[in-house]
């Protein structure tokens, strides 16, 4: 039991499939929706039921394969910009221990790069975040600053914040510092969002009047175009998105394409630095390609890169789990019967309205009975500051397990890759193609939401392959600290930190050397 409510936590594949496929019965808890609303308004990741279904239907065309292919140039260009920045740093700031190696804090560089990418690919907005980091200035764009302020405000835990999450009456308190920051930042995001939406609508209307097709390829423009077409076809405004709903997708795109991509790529580099043999094998595959600007199809052709990414998302899943609440009484079927405390064999579990279901993404992705004895060896501990830390044994990182995936993994309710990083069902990741730059040549449900829940972040791993291609082709990586000092700080996403220096925040110090 959790408080006065029952909560079910299960790894049974059939039970998970039932919960994830019945999104009208099992929805996000009200406390999680409250957190999402503070960040996203009534965007795709917040709404439920028929509203969610309508938004998903209109947004699906923007995430088609053709559109994602056209965005690949942005992914590659920005990845190569990061490569060039690191090359300059590696020649101007060598390590004192050896002139060949340069210390780099990778998480911040990847975070700035992915923010720049989603700005351009999401709504044709230039953040210039990586440039600001290189110059060491604080001159962030207005939108970037407002968004980071909200993330910082809702990312930490305070007594009042916890009370507001669980007891709605406390949400009437709006005079505290965090509430003031949120309101100010939300006004900024809404002002800029309205301007972006109006500019795109006007541009598209002018093109339609001239009989021209807009050349803009960002997601916001594609969404507005699909919305205009839907309105013109159906003639019913209740079947389209309002301007406010369209505007609310801007922070959704930001959340989906920023922290999750940078964090997952950082964990990939951590594992590659910990496994020089894997890193060398990957580099040999990538350097055999004659250009530094591969297309999406060419990125998909790198078989070992694909296995490295799969293993990263399995083992270093940046989201630990998600939660659902039953909206009515239901019966959950089981693949494996169990014997209850009364000695009765149960083939199903009865849940009541209001009961919660925990979906342990990370646990399922590393469950030994599915993946084998070499799949999992992590544990959770609490730090002195109260942070939940995930401790890893990275010796278990093995890309070659994907040469012949365990047969039991095929039973998992997965939209991609026999793992729960992208959950299956009507709320699977609408940006799965975007997230993985078409990792695989088959279609997946054009569903929506993003795979996790603590759902503040929502994630698209839309360009891990492009980033890894640019970086591994150009540099060797090794850890700048002992491997045992790197832990995962479990929060909105599980980001790396140093056990010896927790006050320095999230980071991954690496040493790089040009190839």
Coordinates of N, CA and C in Angstrom, one line a residue, residues 379-481:
X379 N 22.2 -1.1 -7.9 CA 21.4 -1.0 -6.7 C 21.1 0.5 -6.4
X380 N 20.1 0.8 -5.6 CA 19.8 2.2 -5.2 C 20.2 2.4 -3.8
X381 N 20.8 3.6 -3.6 CA 21.1 4.0 -2.2 C 20.7 5.5 -2.1
X382 N 20.6 5.9 -0.8 CA 20.3 7.3 -0.5 C 21.6 8.0 -0.1
X383 N 21.9 9.2 -0.7 CA 23.0 10.0 -0.3 C 22.7 10.7 0.9
X384 N 23.7 11.4 1.5 CA 23.5 12.1 2.7 C 22.6 13.3 2.5
X385 N 22.5 13.8 1.3 CA 21.6 14.9 1.0 C 20.2 14.5 0.6
X386 N 20.0 13.1 0.6 CA 18.6 12.6 0.3 C 18.4 12.2 -1.1
X387 N 19.4 12.4 -2.0 CA 19.3 12.1 -3.4 C 19.3 10.5 -3.5
X388 N 18.5 10.0 -4.4 CA 18.5 8.6 -4.8 C 19.6 8.4 -5.8
X389 N 20.6 7.5 -5.5 CA 21.7 7.3 -6.4 C 21.6 5.8 -6.9
X390 N 21.9 5.7 -8.2 CA 21.9 4.4 -8.8 C 23.4 4.0 -9.1
X391 N 23.8 2.9 -8.5 CA 25.2 2.5 -8.6 C 25.3 1.4 -9.7
X392 N 26.3 1.6 -10.6 CA 26.4 0.7 -11.7 C 27.6 -0.2 -11.6
X393 N 27.5 -1.4 -12.2 CA 28.6 -2.2 -12.5 C 28.7 -2.3 -14.0
X394 N 29.5 -1.4 -14.6 CA 29.5 -1.3 -16.0 C 30.2 -2.4 -16.8
X395 N 30.7 -3.4 -16.0 CA 31.3 -4.5 -16.7 C 30.2 -5.3 -17.4
X396 N 28.9 -5.0 -17.1 CA 27.8 -5.8 -17.6 C 27.3 -5.1 -18.9
X397 N 27.9 -4.0 -19.4 CA 27.6 -3.4 -20.6 C 28.1 -4.2 -21.8
X398 N 27.2 -4.8 -22.6 CA 27.7 -5.7 -23.6 C 26.8 -5.5 -24.9
X399 N 27.3 -4.7 -25.8 CA 26.6 -4.5 -27.1 C 26.3 -5.8 -27.9
X400 N 27.2 -6.7 -27.7 CA 27.1 -8.0 -28.6 C 25.9 -8.8 -28.1
X401 N 25.3 -8.5 -27.0 CA 24.1 -9.3 -26.6 C 23.0 -9.1 -27.6
X402 N 23.1 -8.0 -28.4 CA 22.0 -7.7 -29.4 C 22.3 -8.5 -30.7
X403 N 23.4 -9.3 -30.8 CA 23.5 -10.2 -32.0 C 22.5 -11.2 -31.9
X404 N 22.1 -11.7 -30.7 CA 21.1 -12.7 -30.6 C 20.3 -12.4 -29.3
X405 N 19.4 -11.4 -29.3 CA 18.7 -11.0 -28.1 C 17.9 -12.2 -27.5
X406 N 17.8 -12.2 -26.2 CA 17.1 -13.3 -25.5 C 15.7 -13.4 -26.0
X407 N 15.2 -14.6 -26.2 CA 13.9 -14.8 -26.7 C 12.8 -14.2 -25.8
X408 N 13.0 -14.2 -24.5 CA 12.0 -13.7 -23.6 C 11.8 -12.2 -23.7
X409 N 12.8 -11.5 -24.2 CA 12.7 -10.1 -24.4 C 11.6 -9.7 -25.4
X410 N 11.3 -10.7 -26.3 CA 10.3 -10.4 -27.3 C 8.9 -10.3 -26.7
X411 N 8.7 -10.7 -25.5 CA 7.4 -10.7 -24.9 C 7.2 -9.3 -24.2
X412 N 8.2 -8.5 -24.1 CA 8.0 -7.2 -23.5 C 7.2 -6.3 -24.3
X413 N 6.3 -5.5 -23.6 CA 5.4 -4.5 -24.4 C 6.3 -3.3 -24.8
X414 N 7.0 -3.5 -25.9 CA 7.9 -2.5 -26.3 C 7.6 -2.0 -27.7
X415 N 7.7 -0.7 -27.9 CA 7.5 -0.1 -29.3 C 8.8 -0.2 -30.1
X416 N 9.9 -0.5 -29.4 CA 11.2 -0.6 -30.1 C 12.2 -1.4 -29.3
X417 N 13.0 -2.2 -30.0 CA 14.2 -2.8 -29.4 C 14.0 -3.8 -28.3
X418 N 12.8 -4.4 -28.1 CA 12.7 -5.4 -27.1 C 13.0 -4.9 -25.7
X419 N 12.7 -3.6 -25.4 CA 13.0 -3.0 -24.1 C 11.9 -1.9 -23.8
X420 N 11.8 -1.6 -22.6 CA 10.8 -0.6 -22.2 C 11.2 0.8 -22.3
X421 N 12.4 1.1 -22.8 CA 12.8 2.5 -22.9 C 11.8 3.3 -23.7
X422 N 11.2 2.7 -24.7 CA 10.1 3.3 -25.4 C 8.9 2.4 -25.2
X423 N 8.0 2.8 -24.3 CA 6.9 1.9 -23.9 C 5.9 1.7 -25.1
X424 N 5.3 0.6 -25.1 CA 4.3 0.3 -26.2 C 3.0 0.9 -25.8
X425 N 2.0 0.7 -26.7 CA 0.6 1.1 -26.4 C 0.3 2.5 -27.0
X426 N -0.9 3.0 -26.8 CA -1.4 4.2 -27.3 C -0.6 5.5 -26.8
X427 N 0.2 5.3 -25.7 CA 0.9 6.4 -25.2 C 2.4 6.2 -25.4
X428 N 2.8 5.3 -26.4 CA 4.2 5.2 -26.8 C 4.7 6.5 -27.4
X429 N 6.0 6.5 -27.6 CA 6.6 7.8 -28.0 C 6.3 8.1 -29.4
X430 N 5.6 9.3 -29.6 CA 5.2 9.7 -30.9 C 6.5 10.1 -31.7
X431 N 7.5 10.5 -31.0 CA 8.8 10.9 -31.6 C 9.8 9.8 -31.7
X432 N 9.3 8.5 -31.7 CA 10.3 7.4 -31.7 C 11.2 7.5 -32.9
X433 N 10.6 7.8 -34.1 CA 11.5 7.9 -35.2 C 12.5 9.1 -35.1
X434 N 11.9 10.2 -34.6 CA 12.7 11.4 -34.3 C 13.8 11.1 -33.3
X435 N 13.4 10.3 -32.3 CA 14.3 10.1 -31.1 C 15.5 9.3 -31.6
X436 N 15.3 8.3 -32.4 CA 16.4 7.4 -32.7 C 17.0 7.6 -34.1
X437 N 16.5 8.7 -34.8 CA 16.9 8.9 -36.2 C 16.7 7.6 -37.0
X438 N 15.5 7.1 -36.8 CA 15.2 5.8 -37.6 C 16.2 4.8 -37.3
X439 N 16.4 4.3 -36.1 CA 17.3 3.3 -35.8 C 17.1 2.0 -36.6
X440 N 15.8 1.7 -36.8 CA 15.4 0.4 -37.4 C 14.5 0.7 -38.6
X441 N 14.5 -0.2 -39.6 CA 13.8 0.0 -40.8 C 12.3 -0.4 -40.8
X442 N 11.7 -0.6 -39.6 CA 10.3 -1.0 -39.5 C 9.5 0.1 -38.8
X443 N 8.2 0.1 -39.1 CA 7.4 1.1 -38.5 C 7.0 0.6 -37.0
X444 N 6.7 1.6 -36.2 CA 6.2 1.4 -34.9 C 4.9 2.2 -34.8
X445 N 4.1 2.0 -33.8 CA 2.9 2.7 -33.6 C 3.1 4.2 -33.5
X446 N 2.4 5.0 -34.4 CA 2.5 6.4 -34.3 C 1.7 6.9 -33.2
X447 N 2.2 6.6 -32.0 CA 1.4 6.9 -30.8 C 1.9 8.2 -30.3
X448 N 2.0 8.3 -29.0 CA 2.4 9.6 -28.5 C 3.0 9.6 -27.2
X449 N 2.9 10.5 -26.5 CA 3.5 10.8 -25.2 C 5.0 10.3 -25.3
X450 N 5.6 10.4 -24.2 CA 7.0 10.0 -24.2 C 7.1 8.9 -23.1
X451 N 8.2 8.1 -23.3 CA 8.1 6.8 -22.6 C 8.1 6.9 -21.1
X452 N 8.4 7.8 -20.4 CA 8.5 7.6 -19.0 C 7.5 8.3 -18.3
X453 N 7.7 8.4 -17.1 CA 6.8 9.2 -16.3 C 7.6 9.9 -15.4
X454 N 7.9 10.0 -14.5 CA 8.2 11.1 -13.6 C 8.0 12.2 -14.6
X455 N 7.2 12.2 -15.4 CA 7.0 12.8 -16.7 C 7.2 14.3 -16.7
X456 N 8.3 14.7 -16.2 CA 8.6 16.1 -16.3 C 9.4 16.4 -17.4
X457 N 10.0 15.4 -17.9 CA 11.0 15.7 -18.9 C 10.6 15.3 -20.3
X458 N 10.1 14.1 -20.4 CA 9.6 13.6 -21.7 C 10.7 13.7 -22.7
X459 N 10.9 12.6 -23.3 CA 12.2 12.5 -24.0 C 12.1 12.0 -25.4
X460 N 13.0 12.6 -26.2 CA 13.3 12.1 -27.5 C 14.8 11.9 -27.7
X461 N 15.2 10.6 -27.9 CA 16.6 10.4 -28.2 C 16.8 10.6 -29.7
X462 N 16.5 11.8 -30.2 CA 16.4 11.9 -31.6 C 17.7 11.9 -32.3
X463 N 18.8 12.0 -31.6 CA 20.0 12.0 -32.4 C 21.3 11.5 -31.8
X464 N 21.1 10.4 -31.0 CA 22.3 9.8 -30.4 C 23.3 9.3 -31.4
X465 N 22.7 8.7 -32.5 CA 23.6 8.1 -33.5 C 24.5 9.2 -34.2
X466 N 23.8 10.3 -34.5 CA 24.6 11.4 -35.2 C 25.7 12.0 -34.2
X467 N 25.4 12.1 -33.0 CA 26.3 12.6 -32.0 C 27.5 11.7 -31.8
X468 N 27.2 10.4 -31.6 CA 28.2 9.4 -31.4 C 29.1 9.2 -32.7
X469 N 28.5 9.3 -33.8 CA 29.3 9.2 -35.1 C 30.3 10.4 -35.1
X470 N 29.9 11.6 -34.9 CA 30.8 12.7 -35.0 C 31.9 12.6 -33.9
X471 N 31.6 12.2 -32.7 CA 32.5 12.2 -31.6 C 33.5 11.1 -31.7
X472 N 33.0 9.9 -31.9 CA 33.9 8.7 -31.9 C 34.8 8.7 -33.1
X473 N 34.4 9.2 -34.2 CA 35.3 9.3 -35.3 C 36.5 10.3 -35.1
X474 N 36.3 11.2 -34.2 CA 37.3 12.3 -34.0 C 38.1 12.2 -32.7
X475 N 37.6 11.4 -31.7 CA 38.3 11.4 -30.4 C 38.3 10.1 -29.8
X476 N 39.4 9.9 -29.0 CA 39.4 8.8 -28.1 C 38.9 9.3 -26.7
X477 N 38.2 8.5 -26.0 CA 37.7 8.9 -24.7 C 38.1 8.0 -23.6
X478 N 38.5 8.6 -22.4 CA 38.7 7.8 -21.2 C 38.2 8.6 -20.0
X479 N 37.9 7.9 -18.9 CA 37.4 8.6 -17.8 C 38.5 9.4 -17.1
X480 N 38.1 10.6 -16.6 CA 39.0 11.5 -15.9 C 39.0 11.2 -14.4
X481 N 38.1 10.3 -14.0 CA 37.9 10.0 -12.6 C 37.8 8.4 -12.5

